[in-house]
Tab-separated table of C-alpha atoms in Angstrom:
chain	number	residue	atom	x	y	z
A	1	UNK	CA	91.302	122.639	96.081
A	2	UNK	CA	92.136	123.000	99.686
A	3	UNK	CA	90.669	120.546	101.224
A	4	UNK	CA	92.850	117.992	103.389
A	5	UNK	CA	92.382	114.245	103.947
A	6	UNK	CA	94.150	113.204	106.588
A	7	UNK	CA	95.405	109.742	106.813
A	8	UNK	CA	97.205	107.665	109.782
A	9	UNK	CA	100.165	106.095	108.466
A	10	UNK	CA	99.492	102.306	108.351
A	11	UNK	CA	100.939	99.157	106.900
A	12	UNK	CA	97.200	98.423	106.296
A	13	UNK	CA	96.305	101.495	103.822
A	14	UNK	CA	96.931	100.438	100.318
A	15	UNK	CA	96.006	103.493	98.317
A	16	UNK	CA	93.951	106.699	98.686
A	17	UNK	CA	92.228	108.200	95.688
A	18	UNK	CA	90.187	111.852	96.084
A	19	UNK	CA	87.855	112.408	92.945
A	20	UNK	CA	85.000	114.837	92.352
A	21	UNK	CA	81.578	113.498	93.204
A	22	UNK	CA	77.915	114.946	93.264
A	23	UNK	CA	76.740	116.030	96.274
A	24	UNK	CA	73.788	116.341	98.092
A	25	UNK	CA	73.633	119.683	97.677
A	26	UNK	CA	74.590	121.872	94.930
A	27	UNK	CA	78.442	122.614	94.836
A	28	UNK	CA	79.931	125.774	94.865
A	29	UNK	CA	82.882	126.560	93.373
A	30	UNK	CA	84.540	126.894	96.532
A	31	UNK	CA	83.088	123.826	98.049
A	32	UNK	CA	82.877	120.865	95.434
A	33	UNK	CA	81.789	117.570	96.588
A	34	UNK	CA	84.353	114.975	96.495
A	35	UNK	CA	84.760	111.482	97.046
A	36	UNK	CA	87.451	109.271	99.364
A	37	UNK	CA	88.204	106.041	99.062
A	38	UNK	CA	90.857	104.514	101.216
A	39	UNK	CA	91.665	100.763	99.875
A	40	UNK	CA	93.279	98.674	103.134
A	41	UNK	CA	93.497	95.230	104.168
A	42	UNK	CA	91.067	92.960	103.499
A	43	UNK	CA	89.603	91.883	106.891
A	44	UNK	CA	90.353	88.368	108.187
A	45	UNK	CA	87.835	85.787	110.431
A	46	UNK	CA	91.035	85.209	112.691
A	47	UNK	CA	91.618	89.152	113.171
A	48	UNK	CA	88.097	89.182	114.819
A	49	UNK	CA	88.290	89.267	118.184
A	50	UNK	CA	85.747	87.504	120.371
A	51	UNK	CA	85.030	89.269	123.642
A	52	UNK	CA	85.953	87.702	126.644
A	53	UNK	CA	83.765	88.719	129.221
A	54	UNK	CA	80.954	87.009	127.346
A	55	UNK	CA	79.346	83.739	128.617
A	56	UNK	CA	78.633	81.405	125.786
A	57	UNK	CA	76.282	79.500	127.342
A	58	UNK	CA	74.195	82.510	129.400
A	59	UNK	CA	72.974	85.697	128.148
A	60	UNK	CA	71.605	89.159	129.856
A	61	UNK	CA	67.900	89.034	130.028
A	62	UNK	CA	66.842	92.715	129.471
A	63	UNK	CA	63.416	91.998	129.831
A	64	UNK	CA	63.976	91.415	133.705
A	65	UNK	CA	66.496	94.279	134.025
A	66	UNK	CA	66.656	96.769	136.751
A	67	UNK	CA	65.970	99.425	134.765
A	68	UNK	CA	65.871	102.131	137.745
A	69	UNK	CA	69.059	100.916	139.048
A	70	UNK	CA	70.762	100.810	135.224
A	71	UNK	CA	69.600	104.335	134.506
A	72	UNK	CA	71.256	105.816	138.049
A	73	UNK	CA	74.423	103.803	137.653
A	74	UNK	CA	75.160	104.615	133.725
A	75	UNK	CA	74.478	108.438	135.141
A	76	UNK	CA	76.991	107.911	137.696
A	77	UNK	CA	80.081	106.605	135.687
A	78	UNK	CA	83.106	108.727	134.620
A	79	UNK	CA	83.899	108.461	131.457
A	80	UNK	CA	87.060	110.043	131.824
A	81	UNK	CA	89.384	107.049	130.788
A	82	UNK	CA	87.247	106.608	127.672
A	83	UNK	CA	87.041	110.291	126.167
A	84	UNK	CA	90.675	110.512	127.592
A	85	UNK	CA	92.238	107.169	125.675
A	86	UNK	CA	95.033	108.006	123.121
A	87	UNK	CA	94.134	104.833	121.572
A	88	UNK	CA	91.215	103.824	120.083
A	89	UNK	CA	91.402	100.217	121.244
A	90	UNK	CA	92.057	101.248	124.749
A	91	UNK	CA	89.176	103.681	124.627
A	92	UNK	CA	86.887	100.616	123.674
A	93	UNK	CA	87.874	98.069	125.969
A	94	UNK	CA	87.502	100.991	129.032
A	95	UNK	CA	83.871	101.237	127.348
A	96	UNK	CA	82.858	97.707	127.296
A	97	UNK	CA	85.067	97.041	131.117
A	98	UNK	CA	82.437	99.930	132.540
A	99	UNK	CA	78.933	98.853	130.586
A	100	UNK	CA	79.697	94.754	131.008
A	101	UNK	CA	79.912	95.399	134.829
A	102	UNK	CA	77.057	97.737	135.268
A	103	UNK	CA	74.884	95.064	132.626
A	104	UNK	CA	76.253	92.821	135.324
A	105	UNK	CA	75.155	93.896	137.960
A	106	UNK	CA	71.397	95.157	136.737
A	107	UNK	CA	70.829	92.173	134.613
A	108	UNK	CA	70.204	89.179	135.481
A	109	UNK	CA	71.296	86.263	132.935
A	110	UNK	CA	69.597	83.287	131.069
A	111	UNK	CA	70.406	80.805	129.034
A	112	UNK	CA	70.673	81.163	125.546
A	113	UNK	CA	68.431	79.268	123.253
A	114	UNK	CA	70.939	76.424	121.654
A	115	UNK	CA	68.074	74.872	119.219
A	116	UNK	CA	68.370	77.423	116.925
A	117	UNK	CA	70.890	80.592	115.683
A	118	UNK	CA	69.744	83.578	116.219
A	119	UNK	CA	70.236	86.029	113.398
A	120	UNK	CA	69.726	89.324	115.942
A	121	UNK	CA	71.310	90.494	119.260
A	122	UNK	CA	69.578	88.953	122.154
A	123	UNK	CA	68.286	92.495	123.593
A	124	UNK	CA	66.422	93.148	119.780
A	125	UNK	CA	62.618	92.818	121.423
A	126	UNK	CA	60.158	91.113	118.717
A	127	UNK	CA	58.556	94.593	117.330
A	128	UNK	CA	62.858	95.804	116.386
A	129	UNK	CA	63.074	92.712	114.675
A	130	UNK	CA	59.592	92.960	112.710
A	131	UNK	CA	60.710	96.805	111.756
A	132	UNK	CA	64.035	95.122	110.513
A	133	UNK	CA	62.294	92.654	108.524
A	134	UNK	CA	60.094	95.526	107.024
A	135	UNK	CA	63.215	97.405	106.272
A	136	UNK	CA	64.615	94.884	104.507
A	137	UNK	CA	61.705	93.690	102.419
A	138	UNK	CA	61.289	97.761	101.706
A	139	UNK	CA	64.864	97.595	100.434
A	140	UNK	CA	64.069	94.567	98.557
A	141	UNK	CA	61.370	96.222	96.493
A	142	UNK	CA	63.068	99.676	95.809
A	143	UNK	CA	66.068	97.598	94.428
């Protein structure tokens, strides 16, 4: 087998197994399927990382977006610093820093609806959250 898995060296990574598995397709002999698993840390609640830029009180209303003005301005921005971050986490934040200001300025905001949690992203519009609904009650039945 000549495959390689490659691996960053973490503190994180606890142990890396590579078995056989059955593919999709049929295997050759060349080509077998295999399987990865890569056992890490187990995530923490305090290594989440709440972002800062967003209002706890207000939200974007998409519904009353500037949808002209989003569409030109997304078209507009270099991406440069993002496909051209060494670091994943830099990469993201240059990501978010660019969309949060353009959402900024092409979105007005609202308040957010305290009387209740809301179990999907403000911008899901009522027909997403119906089809999610479905999906899950499909998935439901086929278990």
């Amino acid at each position: 087998m000549l495959d390689v898995v490659l691996v960053r060296d973490s503190v994180d990574i606890r142990e890396i197994t590579v078995a056989l598995a059955d593919g999709i397709v049929p295997a050759d002999a060349y080509h077998p399927s295999i399987d990865i698993k890569v056992g890490h840390k187990a995530f923490r609640r305090s290594d989440s990382i709440v972002p800062s830029n967003i209002d706890p009180v207000r939200d974007w209303n998409f519904k009353r977006s500037d949808s002209t003005l989003l569409s030109k301005l997304l078209s507009e921005v270099s991406w440069h610093d993002v496909l051209e971050a060494q670091d994943v986490h830099v990469a993201c934040r240059h990501f978010y820093e660019t969309i949060y200001s353009i959402f900024d300025i092409c979105i007005p905001k609202k308040c957010r609806n305290t009387g209740k949690s809301r179990r999907y992203p403000v911008w899901f519009t009522k027909s997403i959250i119906k089809d999610c609904k479905r999906k899950i009650g499909l998935h439901s039945a086929w278990k």
